[in-house]
Coordinates of C-alpha atoms in Angstrom, one line a residue:
M1 CA 0.0 0.0 0.0
T2 CA 1.1 3.6 -0.6
C3 CA 0.7 6.4 1.9
G4 CA -2.6 7.2 0.3
G5 CA -3.9 3.6 0.3
T6 CA -3.1 2.7 -3.4
K7 CA -1.7 -0.8 -3.9
R8 CA 1.9 -1.0 -5.1
P9 CA 2.8 -3.6 -7.7
S10 CA 3.3 -6.9 -6.0
P11 CA 6.7 -8.7 -6.3
H12 CA 4.6 -11.9 -6.8
G13 CA 1.9 -13.1 -9.2
S14 CA 1.3 -11.0 -12.3
S15 CA 3.7 -8.3 -11.3
A16 CA 6.7 -10.6 -10.8
S17 CA 8.1 -9.7 -14.2
L18 CA 8.7 -6.2 -12.9
I19 CA 11.4 -7.6 -10.6
D20 CA 12.8 -10.4 -12.7
P21 CA 15.6 -9.2 -15.1
P22 CA 15.1 -9.8 -18.8
G23 CA 15.9 -13.3 -20.2
T24 CA 15.0 -15.3 -17.0
H25 CA 11.7 -16.9 -18.1
N26 CA 13.1 -20.4 -17.9
M27 CA 14.5 -20.1 -14.4
A28 CA 11.9 -22.4 -12.9
T29 CA 13.7 -25.4 -14.4
N30 CA 17.1 -24.4 -12.8
P31 CA 17.5 -25.0 -9.1
H32 CA 20.4 -22.6 -8.9
A33 CA 18.4 -20.0 -10.8
R34 CA 15.5 -20.6 -8.4
R35 CA 17.7 -20.0 -5.4
A36 CA 19.2 -16.9 -7.0
R37 CA 15.7 -15.6 -7.9
G38 CA 14.5 -16.3 -4.4
A39 CA 17.4 -14.4 -2.9
R40 CA 16.8 -11.5 -5.3
G41 CA 13.1 -11.6 -4.4
I42 CA 13.9 -11.4 -0.7
A43 CA 16.2 -8.5 -1.3
A44 CA 13.7 -6.7 -3.4
S45 CA 11.0 -7.2 -0.8
A46 CA 13.3 -5.9 1.9
L47 CA 14.2 -2.8 -0.2
A48 CA 10.5 -2.1 -0.9
L49 CA 9.7 -2.4 2.8
A50 CA 12.6 0.0 3.6
L51 CA 11.3 2.5 1.1
L52 CA 7.8 2.2 2.5
T53 CA 9.2 2.9 5.9
L54 CA 11.0 6.0 4.7
D55 CA 8.2 7.4 2.5
C56 CA 5.3 6.5 4.7
P57 CA 5.8 7.0 8.4
P58 CA 3.4 5.0 10.6
A59 CA 0.0 6.5 10.6
Q60 CA -0.9 7.9 14.0
A61 CA -4.5 8.0 15.0
A62 CA -5.9 11.3 16.3
P63 CA -5.8 11.3 20.1
K64 CA -9.1 10.5 21.8
P65 CA -10.4 13.0 24.3
R66 CA -11.4 12.0 27.8
P67 CA -15.1 11.2 28.3
E68 CA -15.2 14.3 30.6
E69 CA -14.2 16.6 27.7
W70 CA -17.8 17.1 26.6
W71 CA -17.0 20.1 24.4
F72 CA -15.4 17.8 21.8
D73 CA -18.8 16.2 21.1
A74 CA -20.7 19.5 21.4
W75 CA -18.3 21.2 18.9
Q76 CA -17.9 18.1 16.7
I77 CA -14.1 18.5 17.0
T78 CA -12.9 15.1 16.0
E79 CA -15.6 14.5 13.4
K80 CA -15.8 17.8 11.5
V81 CA -13.1 20.3 12.8
W82 CA -9.9 18.2 13.0
P83 CA -10.3 16.9 9.4
L84 CA -10.0 20.6 8.4
T85 CA -7.3 21.8 10.9
Q86 CA -5.6 20.9 14.1
G87 CA -3.7 24.2 14.6
N88 CA -0.5 23.5 12.7
G89 CA 2.0 26.3 12.7
V90 CA 0.2 28.6 15.2
T91 CA 1.8 29.8 18.4
V92 CA -0.6 30.7 21.3
G93 CA 0.8 33.2 23.8
L94 CA -0.4 32.2 27.2
I95 CA -0.3 34.9 29.8
D96 CA -0.9 33.1 33.1
T97 CA 1.0 31.4 35.9
G98 CA 3.4 29.5 33.6
V99 CA 3.1 26.0 32.2
E100 CA 4.4 22.8 33.7
A101 CA 6.2 21.7 30.5
R102 CA 7.7 18.5 32.1
L103 CA 4.3 16.8 31.9
P104 CA 4.2 14.2 29.1
G105 CA 1.1 15.7 27.5
L106 CA 2.7 19.1 27.2
R107 CA 6.4 18.5 26.9
S108 CA 6.5 18.6 23.1
V109 CA 4.3 21.7 22.6
V110 CA 5.6 24.3 25.2
L111 CA 8.1 26.7 23.9
P112 CA 10.6 28.7 26.1
G113 CA 8.8 31.8 27.3
T114 CA 9.4 34.2 30.1
G115 CA 9.0 34.3 33.9
G116 CA 7.9 37.9 34.0
D117 CA 8.9 40.1 37.0
N118 CA 7.6 37.4 39.4
V119 CA 10.0 34.8 38.2
P120 CA 12.8 36.8 36.6
N121 CA 15.1 33.8 35.9
G122 CA 12.4 31.5 34.6
D123 CA 11.3 30.9 31.1
G124 CA 7.6 30.2 31.8
R125 CA 8.0 26.4 31.6
V126 CA 7.3 25.9 35.3
D127 CA 3.9 26.7 36.7
S128 CA 4.2 29.2 39.6
D129 CA 0.6 28.6 40.8
T130 CA 0.7 27.0 44.3
K131 CA -2.8 28.2 45.3
D132 CA -5.0 26.7 42.6
G133 CA -2.8 23.8 41.5
G134 CA -1.6 25.1 38.2
H135 CA -4.0 27.5 36.5
G136 CA -1.7 28.1 33.5
T137 CA -1.0 24.4 33.0
G138 CA -4.8 23.8 32.9
M139 CA -5.3 26.5 30.2
A140 CA -2.4 25.2 28.1
A141 CA -3.8 21.6 28.2
L142 CA -7.3 22.8 27.1
I143 CA -5.6 24.3 24.0
A144 CA -2.8 21.9 23.0
A145 CA -2.5 18.8 25.3
Q146 CA -1.4 15.7 23.4
G147 CA -3.5 13.0 25.1
S148 CA -0.6 11.0 26.6
S149 CA -0.6 9.3 30.0
D150 CA -3.2 11.7 31.5
R151 CA -5.4 11.3 28.3
M152 CA -6.1 15.1 28.3
V153 CA -6.4 16.4 24.7
G154 CA -6.5 20.0 23.6
I155 CA -8.7 21.2 20.8
A156 CA -5.7 22.5 18.8
P157 CA -3.1 19.8 19.5
K158 CA -0.7 20.8 16.7
S159 CA -0.4 24.4 17.9
R160 CA 2.3 25.5 20.3
I161 CA 2.2 27.3 23.6
L162 CA 4.4 30.3 24.5
P163 CA 4.2 30.5 28.3
I164 CA 4.4 33.9 29.9
I165 CA 4.1 34.3 33.7
D166 CA 2.0 37.4 34.2
S167 CA 3.7 40.4 35.6
T168 CA 2.5 42.8 38.2
V169 CA 2.6 45.8 35.9
G170 CA -0.8 45.1 34.3
F171 CA -0.1 42.7 31.4
A172 CA 1.2 45.4 29.1
R173 CA 4.7 44.0 28.9
D174 CA 3.5 40.5 28.7
I175 CA 1.3 41.3 25.6
R176 CA 4.3 42.9 23.9
Y177 CA 6.5 40.0 24.7
A178 CA 4.0 37.5 23.2
V179 CA 3.7 39.6 20.0
D180 CA 7.5 39.9 19.6
H181 CA 8.0 36.2 20.0
G182 CA 5.6 35.0 17.3
A183 CA 2.2 34.5 18.9
K184 CA -0.7 34.8 16.6
V185 CA -3.3 34.6 19.4
I186 CA -2.9 35.6 23.0
N187 CA -4.9 33.9 25.7
L188 CA -5.7 36.0 28.8
S189 CA -7.5 33.8 31.3
V190 CA -6.6 36.5 33.8
G191 CA -7.8 39.9 34.8
M192 CA -7.6 42.9 37.1
P193 CA -10.2 45.3 38.5
A194 CA -10.5 48.3 36.3
E195 CA -13.5 50.5 35.4
S196 CA -11.8 51.2 32.0
C197 CA -8.8 49.9 30.1
P198 CA -5.5 51.3 31.6
D199 CA -3.5 53.3 29.1
A200 CA -0.5 51.0 29.2
I201 CA -2.6 47.9 28.4
R202 CA -4.5 49.8 25.7
S203 CA -1.2 50.7 24.1
A204 CA 0.0 47.1 24.2
V205 CA -3.3 45.9 22.7
D206 CA -3.0 48.4 19.9
Y207 CA 0.6 47.1 19.4
A208 CA -0.8 43.6 19.1
I209 CA -3.5 44.6 16.6
Q210 CA -0.9 46.4 14.5
H211 CA 1.0 43.1 14.3
D212 CA -2.2 41.2 13.4
V213 CA -2.5 39.3 16.8
V214 CA -5.9 38.2 18.2
L215 CA -6.3 38.8 21.9
V216 CA -8.9 36.7 23.9
A217 CA -9.7 37.6 27.5
A218 CA -11.9 36.1 30.2
A219 CA -15.0 38.2 31.3
G220 CA -14.5 37.1 34.9
N221 CA -16.3 35.1 37.5
E222 CA -17.9 37.8 39.6
P223 CA -21.6 38.0 38.7
E224 CA -22.2 40.9 41.0
D225 CA -19.8 43.2 39.1
I226 CA -21.5 45.5 36.7
T227 CA -18.8 45.2 34.1
T228 CA -15.7 43.2 33.3
G229 CA -12.2 44.3 34.3
A230 CA -9.0 44.6 32.3
P231 CA -7.9 43.4 29.8
A232 CA -11.4 42.2 28.8
N233 CA -12.7 45.8 28.7
C234 CA -9.9 47.0 26.4
P235 CA -10.8 47.9 22.8
G236 CA -9.7 45.2 20.4
V237 CA -9.9 42.4 22.9
L238 CA -12.4 39.6 22.4
A239 CA -14.1 39.1 25.8
V240 CA -15.6 35.7 26.5
G241 CA -18.3 34.5 28.9
A242 CA -19.1 30.9 30.0
L243 CA -21.8 28.4 29.0
D244 CA -22.8 25.0 30.2
A245 CA -23.4 21.9 28.0
H246 CA -27.0 22.9 27.5
L247 CA -26.0 26.4 26.1
S248 CA -27.2 28.1 29.3
P249 CA -25.2 31.1 30.5
W250 CA -23.1 30.3 33.6
Q251 CA -24.6 32.1 36.5
K252 CA -21.3 33.4 37.8
S253 CA -20.0 34.7 34.5
T254 CA -19.3 38.5 34.9
P255 CA -21.7 40.5 32.7
G256 CA -20.4 43.5 30.8
P257 CA -21.1 45.7 27.8
N258 CA -18.0 44.4 26.1
V259 CA -18.7 40.6 26.3
M260 CA -18.9 39.4 22.7
L261 CA -19.0 35.5 22.8
A262 CA -19.5 32.6 25.1
A263 CA -17.9 29.2 25.2
P264 CA -17.9 26.0 27.4
G265 CA -16.9 27.0 30.9
V266 CA -19.0 24.8 33.2
S267 CA -17.7 21.4 34.2
V268 CA -14.6 21.9 32.1
G269 CA -11.9 19.9 33.7
S270 CA -8.2 19.9 32.9
I271 CA -4.8 18.9 34.3
G272 CA -2.8 20.9 36.8
R273 CA 0.9 21.2 37.6
A274 CA 0.9 17.7 39.2
G275 CA -0.4 16.2 36.0
A276 CA -3.7 14.9 37.5
F277 CA -7.0 15.5 35.7
T278 CA -9.4 17.6 37.8
P279 CA -13.1 17.3 36.6
G280 CA -15.9 19.7 37.2
V281 CA -14.1 23.0 37.1
N282 CA -16.2 26.2 36.3
G283 CA -15.0 29.5 35.0
T284 CA -14.6 31.9 32.2
S285 CA -10.9 31.1 32.2
S286 CA -11.6 27.7 30.6
A287 CA -14.1 29.3 28.1
T288 CA -11.3 31.7 27.1
A289 CA -8.7 29.0 26.6
L290 CA -11.1 27.0 24.4
T291 CA -11.9 30.1 22.4
S292 CA -8.2 30.8 21.9
G293 CA -7.8 27.2 20.7
V294 CA -10.5 27.9 18.1
V295 CA -8.6 31.0 17.0
A296 CA -5.5 28.8 16.6
L297 CA -7.5 26.4 14.5
M298 CA -8.8 29.2 12.3
R299 CA -5.4 30.9 11.9
S300 CA -3.9 27.6 10.8
R301 CA -6.7 27.0 8.3
F302 CA -6.6 30.5 7.0
P303 CA -3.0 31.7 7.3
A304 CA -3.6 34.7 5.1
M305 CA -6.7 35.9 6.9
S306 CA -6.3 38.9 9.2
G307 CA -7.1 38.7 12.9
R308 CA -9.9 41.1 12.3
E309 CA -11.6 38.8 9.8
I310 CA -11.0 35.8 12.1
V311 CA -13.0 37.5 14.9
Q312 CA -15.6 38.7 12.4
R313 CA -16.3 35.2 11.3
M314 CA -16.6 33.9 14.9
L315 CA -19.1 36.6 15.8
A316 CA -21.1 36.2 12.6
T317 CA -21.5 32.5 13.0
A318 CA -22.2 32.5 16.8
R319 CA -25.5 30.8 17.9
D320 CA -27.8 33.2 19.8
V321 CA -28.3 31.9 23.3
G322 CA -29.7 33.5 26.5
P323 CA -31.9 36.6 25.9
K324 CA -32.7 37.2 22.3
G325 CA -30.0 39.2 20.5
W326 CA -26.9 40.5 22.3
D327 CA -26.8 40.1 26.0
N328 CA -24.2 41.1 28.6
K329 CA -23.2 37.5 29.6
T330 CA -23.0 35.7 26.3
G331 CA -22.5 38.5 23.9
Y332 CA -23.7 37.5 20.4
G333 CA -24.0 33.9 21.4
A334 CA -22.2 30.5 21.6
L335 CA -19.1 30.0 19.6
I336 CA -19.5 27.3 16.9
P337 CA -16.1 26.4 15.5
Y338 CA -17.2 24.4 12.5
K339 CA -19.4 27.2 11.3
A340 CA -16.7 29.8 11.9
L341 CA -14.4 27.6 9.7
T342 CA -16.8 26.9 6.9
A343 CA -19.6 29.5 6.7
N344 CA -19.8 32.1 3.9
V345 CA -19.4 35.3 5.9
S346 CA -19.8 38.7 4.3
R347 CA -16.7 41.0 4.6
T348 CA -19.1 43.7 5.7
A349 CA -20.5 41.8 8.6
P350 CA -20.4 43.8 11.9
N351 CA -17.3 43.5 14.0
P352 CA -17.7 45.5 17.2
V353 CA -14.5 44.1 18.8
Y354 CA -12.5 46.1 16.3
N355 CA -14.8 49.0 15.6
S356 CA -13.3 51.3 18.2
T357 CA -9.7 50.6 17.6
M358 CA -7.5 53.1 15.7
T359 CA -5.2 50.5 14.3
T360 CA -7.7 48.6 12.1
P361 CA -9.5 49.8 9.0
G362 CA -12.9 51.0 10.1
N363 CA -14.9 49.4 7.3
E364 CA -17.1 47.2 9.5
S365 CA -20.8 48.0 9.7
E366 CA -21.9 49.7 12.9
M367 CA -24.1 47.8 15.3
N368 CA -27.6 49.0 15.8
A369 CA -28.0 50.6 19.2
S370 CA -31.0 48.4 20.2
N371 CA -29.0 45.2 19.6
S372 CA -25.7 46.2 21.2
P373 CA -24.5 47.6 24.5
N374 CA -25.3 51.2 25.3
T375 CA -21.8 51.9 26.5
S376 CA -18.7 49.9 25.9
A377 CA -15.0 50.2 25.1
H378 CA -15.9 48.1 22.0
H379 CA -18.7 50.3 20.8
V380 CA -18.5 53.9 19.5
P381 CA -21.3 56.2 18.6
P382 CA -22.2 56.2 14.9
K383 CA -20.2 58.8 13.0
S384 CA -22.2 61.8 11.6
T385 CA -22.5 61.6 7.9
S386 CA -23.1 64.4 5.3
H387 CA -26.7 63.1 5.1
D388 CA -27.1 63.8 8.8
I389 CA -25.7 67.3 8.4
Y390 CA -28.0 67.9 5.5
N391 CA -31.0 66.8 7.6
M392 CA -29.9 69.1 10.4
N393 CA -29.9 72.1 8.0
I394 CA -33.3 71.1 6.7
R395 CA -34.7 71.0 10.2
L396 CA -33.4 74.5 10.8
I397 CA -35.1 75.7 7.7
L398 CA -38.3 73.7 7.4
G399 CA -38.9 72.9 11.1
V400 CA -41.5 70.3 12.0
A401 CA -41.8 68.9 8.5
A402 CA -38.1 68.1 8.2
I403 CA -38.1 66.5 11.7
A404 CA -40.9 64.2 10.6
F405 CA -39.0 63.2 7.5
T406 CA -35.8 62.5 9.5
T407 CA -37.8 60.4 12.0
L408 CA -39.3 58.3 9.2
L409 CA -35.8 57.9 7.5
G410 CA -34.3 56.8 10.9
G411 CA -37.0 54.2 11.3
L412 CA -36.3 52.7 7.8
I413 CA -32.6 52.6 8.7
F414 CA -33.4 50.9 12.0
N415 CA -35.4 48.2 10.4
F416 CA -32.8 47.6 7.7
A417 CA -30.1 47.2 10.4
R418 CA -32.2 44.7 12.3
K419 CA -32.4 42.5 9.3
R420 CA -28.6 42.3 9.1
R421 CA -28.0 40.9 12.5
F422 CA -25.8 37.9 12.9
P423 CA -27.2 34.6 11.7
N424 CA -28.0 32.0 14.4

């Protein structure tokens, strides 16, 4: 058999003449010739086997996820997504507590990173989390674990992890480090209290967007908070809430006007720094890591596609859950990886994550005010157009009649915008 499954010519039967040299058709009557032919046949078979071994490395079956990894079935990862992409060639910057790279399931996928200011002599390949048992390791495993002795499998197993132990200066330096060391997506399953995005982090986010890097951040696990903290509230960052297996919003997911998507975050187990699998873990951290894994899958499948377009596809193909339309816990709905990878998405589809950034072309359609948050770092008021100015002049001249005309026109625009909402 060839690598693709096509039969090679057999050294026996009807194909034997391909191996026998010319002029040996009467060898069957000569015992010496028979022995010589047998020796040559054995040598030819050995050579063919050697060539097969060189040309066709043993096929390796895709690793099977643990039964507890319910998101594999929910997202149809092994059946539909992995035949398209497994994250080849994509580096995920993981700003967290470091990653225990000695573990068998992570050893081959964790690159040298940095220890930040907390571990100045480290390279990020040791998990510094002694409180929660290895938060960073758990996030790395959700993305890229190899399914070895612990049987934990990541959704983008052919991606690579760049571990960065988060610093105390507000993640700005960590983001820049990830960008400068080849990350195409940055996972931020971390956060800090902040009513608005700190200037230093906002500058670092702009730097990442300029270098076409997608940033994904956790909304948080504080339902009583009225909004998410940083970096989730920074313009250009994809903020993620948590869902359960029934597509219900997790009760403790932090709401916020900047939340854009939701992903599995209830009973999402993973491995810790000790290598043991811990089931039943809840949090937007896990939802964020799985979302970053999906970004890695998409960036591998579409290497020429910009980060802005990647996020646009994810938003446009999300499945509406929770209250109808946008809501402050699930954003525009549940992330559906296969649809994000395959659907036909208009280049003019709305992309509120990038609308308010100064570093991305502003050609996305503005979201209608009734279907998007009232105030958000990700949403900016619609820009005044020349038509608006014209209407203002008419109102000054014609008074009540022009106001009625403008109101009617606004209603038409409103109805048109509602029809262009994201598909379910």
